[in-house]
């Protein structure tokens, strides 16, 4: 099955960098979790986005006093959780960029698809990461959308591999048969993710135990 754009809620309003107004994401998120600020989150949280104007990484953080990140990053904590999630979900050319002050924010994966640096910036003892690298050969040569997705994936995968040595537990969920523009496949991705993660249960438990032990020793 080839990707289809029919399920997208296209916007007639003027938006930048995409066809779908990201406010839809905000509304859905608020319905599920309520109108929360990112600082209402009790555990350290960092959500990346990218300002397409300056090219800088923008990080939304729940505990700014604990976050020791790159001085070139723009750190924001005075924002709703829904807006932070929306910005980080604004996939270029699909979801419109989110305006914040003088910035236009898009998906953080553009520059930080495997954001281990953010976890390290909170002083984490152990880091776990999830990738979605295809393990099969690409065969959808007749689809321009699929081909564009394949090129994007290869660039992201190359960058991810540079960061893998910073990850203590890396779980890969191969979904090469589902393209990034193949809308309406979210449930399939979740099911595949659950299936793949189940294979790592023993490693996840060992990771949790080692993380706790390291934390106790450091204290």
CSV table of C-alpha atoms in Angstrom, one decimal:
chain,number,residue,atom,x,y,z
A,1,UNK,CA,0.0,0.0,0.0
A,2,UNK,CA,1.4,3.4,-1.0
A,3,UNK,CA,1.2,6.4,1.3
A,4,UNK,CA,-2.0,8.4,1.2
A,5,UNK,CA,-2.6,12.1,2.1
A,6,UNK,CA,-6.4,11.7,2.3
A,7,UNK,CA,-6.6,11.3,6.1
A,8,UNK,CA,-4.8,14.6,6.9
A,9,UNK,CA,-6.8,17.5,8.3
A,10,UNK,CA,-5.5,20.0,5.8
A,11,UNK,CA,-5.8,23.7,7.0
A,12,UNK,CA,-7.0,26.6,4.9
A,13,UNK,CA,-5.3,29.0,7.2
A,14,UNK,CA,-1.8,30.4,6.5
A,15,UNK,CA,0.7,28.1,8.1
A,16,UNK,CA,4.5,27.7,7.5
A,17,UNK,CA,6.4,24.6,6.5
A,18,UNK,CA,3.5,22.2,6.2
A,19,UNK,CA,-0.1,21.6,5.2
A,20,UNK,CA,-1.6,20.6,8.6
A,21,UNK,CA,-2.1,23.0,11.4
A,22,UNK,CA,-0.3,21.7,14.5
A,23,UNK,CA,-2.9,23.1,16.8
A,24,UNK,CA,-4.8,19.8,16.2
A,25,UNK,CA,-2.0,18.1,18.1
A,26,UNK,CA,-2.3,20.6,20.9
A,27,UNK,CA,-6.0,20.1,21.2
A,28,UNK,CA,-5.8,16.3,21.3
A,29,UNK,CA,-3.0,16.4,23.9
A,30,UNK,CA,-4.9,18.8,26.1
A,31,UNK,CA,-7.9,16.5,26.0
A,32,UNK,CA,-5.8,13.6,27.2
A,33,UNK,CA,-3.6,15.1,29.9
A,34,UNK,CA,-5.2,18.5,30.5
A,35,UNK,CA,-3.7,22.0,30.3
A,36,UNK,CA,-0.3,21.5,32.0
A,37,UNK,CA,2.9,23.5,31.9
A,38,UNK,CA,6.0,21.5,31.2
A,39,UNK,CA,7.3,22.5,34.6
A,40,UNK,CA,4.3,20.6,36.1
A,41,UNK,CA,6.0,17.3,35.1
A,42,UNK,CA,7.5,15.7,38.2
A,43,UNK,CA,10.4,13.9,36.5
A,44,UNK,CA,13.2,15.6,34.5
A,45,UNK,CA,11.9,16.0,30.9
A,46,UNK,CA,13.6,17.5,27.8
A,47,UNK,CA,11.8,17.8,24.5
A,48,UNK,CA,13.7,18.9,21.5
A,49,UNK,CA,12.6,21.1,18.6
A,50,UNK,CA,14.5,23.1,15.9
A,51,UNK,CA,14.1,26.7,14.9
A,52,UNK,CA,14.2,26.6,11.1
A,53,UNK,CA,15.1,30.3,11.0
A,54,UNK,CA,18.3,30.1,13.0
A,55,UNK,CA,18.9,26.4,12.7
A,56,UNK,CA,19.4,26.2,16.5
A,57,UNK,CA,18.2,23.4,18.7
A,58,UNK,CA,15.4,24.5,21.1
A,59,UNK,CA,14.9,22.4,24.2
A,60,UNK,CA,11.8,22.5,26.4
A,61,UNK,CA,12.8,21.4,29.9
A,62,UNK,CA,10.8,20.6,33.0
A,63,UNK,CA,13.6,21.2,35.5
A,64,UNK,CA,15.8,24.0,34.1
A,65,UNK,CA,17.9,24.2,37.3
A,66,UNK,CA,19.1,20.7,36.7
A,67,UNK,CA,19.6,20.9,33.0
A,68,UNK,CA,23.2,21.6,31.9
A,69,UNK,CA,23.1,21.6,28.2
A,70,UNK,CA,25.0,23.0,25.3
A,71,UNK,CA,25.3,26.8,25.6
A,72,UNK,CA,24.2,27.1,21.9
A,73,UNK,CA,20.9,25.5,22.6
A,74,UNK,CA,17.8,27.6,23.3
A,75,UNK,CA,16.3,26.4,26.6
A,76,UNK,CA,12.7,27.1,27.3
A,77,UNK,CA,10.7,26.1,30.4
A,78,UNK,CA,7.9,28.7,30.4
A,79,UNK,CA,5.5,26.9,28.0
A,80,UNK,CA,2.6,24.5,28.1
A,81,UNK,CA,3.4,20.8,27.7
A,82,UNK,CA,1.0,20.6,24.8
A,83,UNK,CA,2.9,23.3,22.8
A,84,UNK,CA,6.2,21.6,23.5
A,85,UNK,CA,4.9,18.3,22.2
A,86,UNK,CA,3.4,20.0,19.2
A,87,UNK,CA,6.6,21.7,18.3
A,88,UNK,CA,8.6,18.5,18.6
A,89,UNK,CA,6.0,16.7,16.4
A,90,UNK,CA,5.9,19.3,13.6
A,91,UNK,CA,7.4,17.2,10.9
A,92,UNK,CA,8.6,19.5,8.1
A,93,UNK,CA,6.4,19.6,4.9
A,94,UNK,CA,3.5,17.9,6.7
A,95,UNK,CA,2.8,19.6,10.1
A,96,UNK,CA,3.1,23.4,10.0
A,97,UNK,CA,5.9,24.9,12.0
A,98,UNK,CA,4.9,26.3,15.4
A,99,UNK,CA,5.5,30.0,16.0
A,100,UNK,CA,7.1,30.9,19.3
A,101,UNK,CA,8.4,34.4,19.9
A,102,UNK,CA,10.5,35.1,16.8
A,103,UNK,CA,11.1,31.4,16.1
A,104,UNK,CA,9.5,28.8,13.8
A,105,UNK,CA,9.8,25.4,15.4
A,106,UNK,CA,9.8,22.0,13.7
A,107,UNK,CA,10.4,18.4,14.7
A,108,UNK,CA,13.5,18.1,16.9
A,109,UNK,CA,14.5,15.0,15.0
A,110,UNK,CA,15.7,17.2,12.2
A,111,UNK,CA,18.9,17.7,14.2
A,112,UNK,CA,18.5,15.4,17.2
A,113,UNK,CA,16.6,12.2,16.3
A,114,UNK,CA,18.4,10.2,19.0
A,115,UNK,CA,18.6,12.9,21.8
A,116,UNK,CA,21.0,11.2,24.2
A,117,UNK,CA,22.7,14.5,24.7
A,118,UNK,CA,19.5,15.8,26.4
A,119,UNK,CA,19.5,12.9,28.9
A,120,UNK,CA,23.2,13.4,29.6
A,121,UNK,CA,22.5,17.1,30.2
A,122,UNK,CA,20.4,16.1,33.2
A,123,UNK,CA,23.3,14.1,34.5
A,124,UNK,CA,21.8,10.6,33.9
A,125,UNK,CA,23.9,7.6,35.0
A,126,UNK,CA,22.5,5.4,32.2
A,127,UNK,CA,20.9,6.2,28.9
A,128,UNK,CA,18.4,4.1,27.0
A,129,UNK,CA,17.4,4.9,23.4
A,130,UNK,CA,15.0,3.7,20.8
A,131,UNK,CA,15.6,3.8,17.0
A,132,UNK,CA,13.4,2.8,14.1
A,133,UNK,CA,16.0,1.7,11.6
A,134,UNK,CA,14.9,-0.5,8.7
A,135,UNK,CA,16.6,-3.9,8.6
A,136,UNK,CA,15.5,-4.8,5.1
A,137,UNK,CA,16.2,-3.6,1.6
A,138,UNK,CA,14.2,-0.7,0.2
A,139,UNK,CA,12.0,-1.8,-2.7
A,140,UNK,CA,9.4,1.0,-3.2
A,141,UNK,CA,11.2,2.5,-6.1
A,142,UNK,CA,8.1,3.6,-7.9
A,143,UNK,CA,6.9,6.0,-5.1
A,144,UNK,CA,8.4,9.4,-4.9
A,145,UNK,CA,7.1,9.9,-1.4
A,146,UNK,CA,8.6,6.6,-0.3
A,147,UNK,CA,11.8,7.4,-2.0
A,148,UNK,CA,12.0,10.8,-0.3
A,149,UNK,CA,11.3,9.1,3.0
A,150,UNK,CA,14.1,6.6,2.3
A,151,UNK,CA,16.6,9.4,1.7
A,152,UNK,CA,15.6,11.2,4.9
A,153,UNK,CA,15.8,7.9,6.9
A,154,UNK,CA,19.3,7.2,5.6
A,155,UNK,CA,20.5,10.6,6.7
A,156,UNK,CA,19.0,10.2,10.1
A,157,UNK,CA,20.3,6.7,10.5
A,158,UNK,CA,23.9,7.9,9.7
A,159,UNK,CA,23.7,10.5,12.4
A,160,UNK,CA,22.1,8.1,14.9
A,161,UNK,CA,25.0,5.7,14.5
A,162,UNK,CA,27.4,8.4,15.6
A,163,UNK,CA,25.6,8.6,18.9
A,164,UNK,CA,25.1,4.9,19.6
A,165,UNK,CA,28.3,4.7,21.7
A,166,UNK,CA,26.6,7.1,24.1
A,167,UNK,CA,23.7,4.7,24.6
A,168,UNK,CA,23.8,2.0,27.3
A,169,UNK,CA,20.7,0.2,26.1
A,170,UNK,CA,19.6,0.6,22.4
A,171,UNK,CA,16.3,-0.9,21.2
A,172,UNK,CA,15.6,-0.8,17.5
A,173,UNK,CA,12.1,-1.1,16.2
A,174,UNK,CA,12.4,-1.9,12.4
A,175,UNK,CA,9.4,-0.5,10.6
A,176,UNK,CA,10.8,-0.3,7.1
A,177,UNK,CA,7.5,-1.4,5.7
A,178,UNK,CA,5.8,1.7,7.0
A,179,UNK,CA,6.8,5.0,5.5
A,180,UNK,CA,6.9,8.3,7.5
A,181,UNK,CA,4.2,9.7,5.1
A,182,UNK,CA,2.0,6.6,5.3
A,183,UNK,CA,-0.6,8.2,7.5
A,184,UNK,CA,-3.1,6.2,9.5
A,185,UNK,CA,-0.5,3.6,10.5
A,186,UNK,CA,0.2,4.8,14.0
A,187,UNK,CA,-1.4,1.8,15.7
A,188,UNK,CA,0.7,-0.5,13.6
A,189,UNK,CA,3.8,1.2,14.7
A,190,UNK,CA,2.8,1.0,18.3
A,191,UNK,CA,2.0,-2.7,18.0
A,192,UNK,CA,5.4,-3.3,16.3
A,193,UNK,CA,7.1,-1.3,19.0
A,194,UNK,CA,5.5,-3.3,21.8
A,195,UNK,CA,6.4,-6.5,20.0
A,196,UNK,CA,10.1,-5.6,19.6
A,197,UNK,CA,10.4,-4.1,23.1
A,198,UNK,CA,9.1,-7.4,24.5
A,199,UNK,CA,12.2,-9.1,23.1
A,200,UNK,CA,14.4,-6.8,25.3
A,201,UNK,CA,12.6,-7.4,28.6
A,202,UNK,CA,15.5,-9.1,30.3
A,203,UNK,CA,17.9,-6.4,29.1
A,204,UNK,CA,15.5,-3.7,30.3
A,205,UNK,CA,15.3,-5.2,33.7
A,206,UNK,CA,19.1,-5.5,33.9
A,207,UNK,CA,19.4,-1.9,32.8
A,208,UNK,CA,17.0,-0.7,35.5
A,209,UNK,CA,18.8,-2.7,38.2
A,210,UNK,CA,22.3,-1.4,37.1
A,211,UNK,CA,21.0,2.2,36.9
A,212,UNK,CA,19.7,2.0,40.4
A,213,UNK,CA,22.9,0.4,41.7
A,214,UNK,CA,25.0,3.1,40.0
A,215,UNK,CA,22.8,5.8,41.6
A,216,UNK,CA,23.2,4.3,45.0
A,217,UNK,CA,27.0,3.9,44.7
A,218,UNK,CA,27.3,7.5,43.5
A,219,UNK,CA,25.4,8.7,46.5
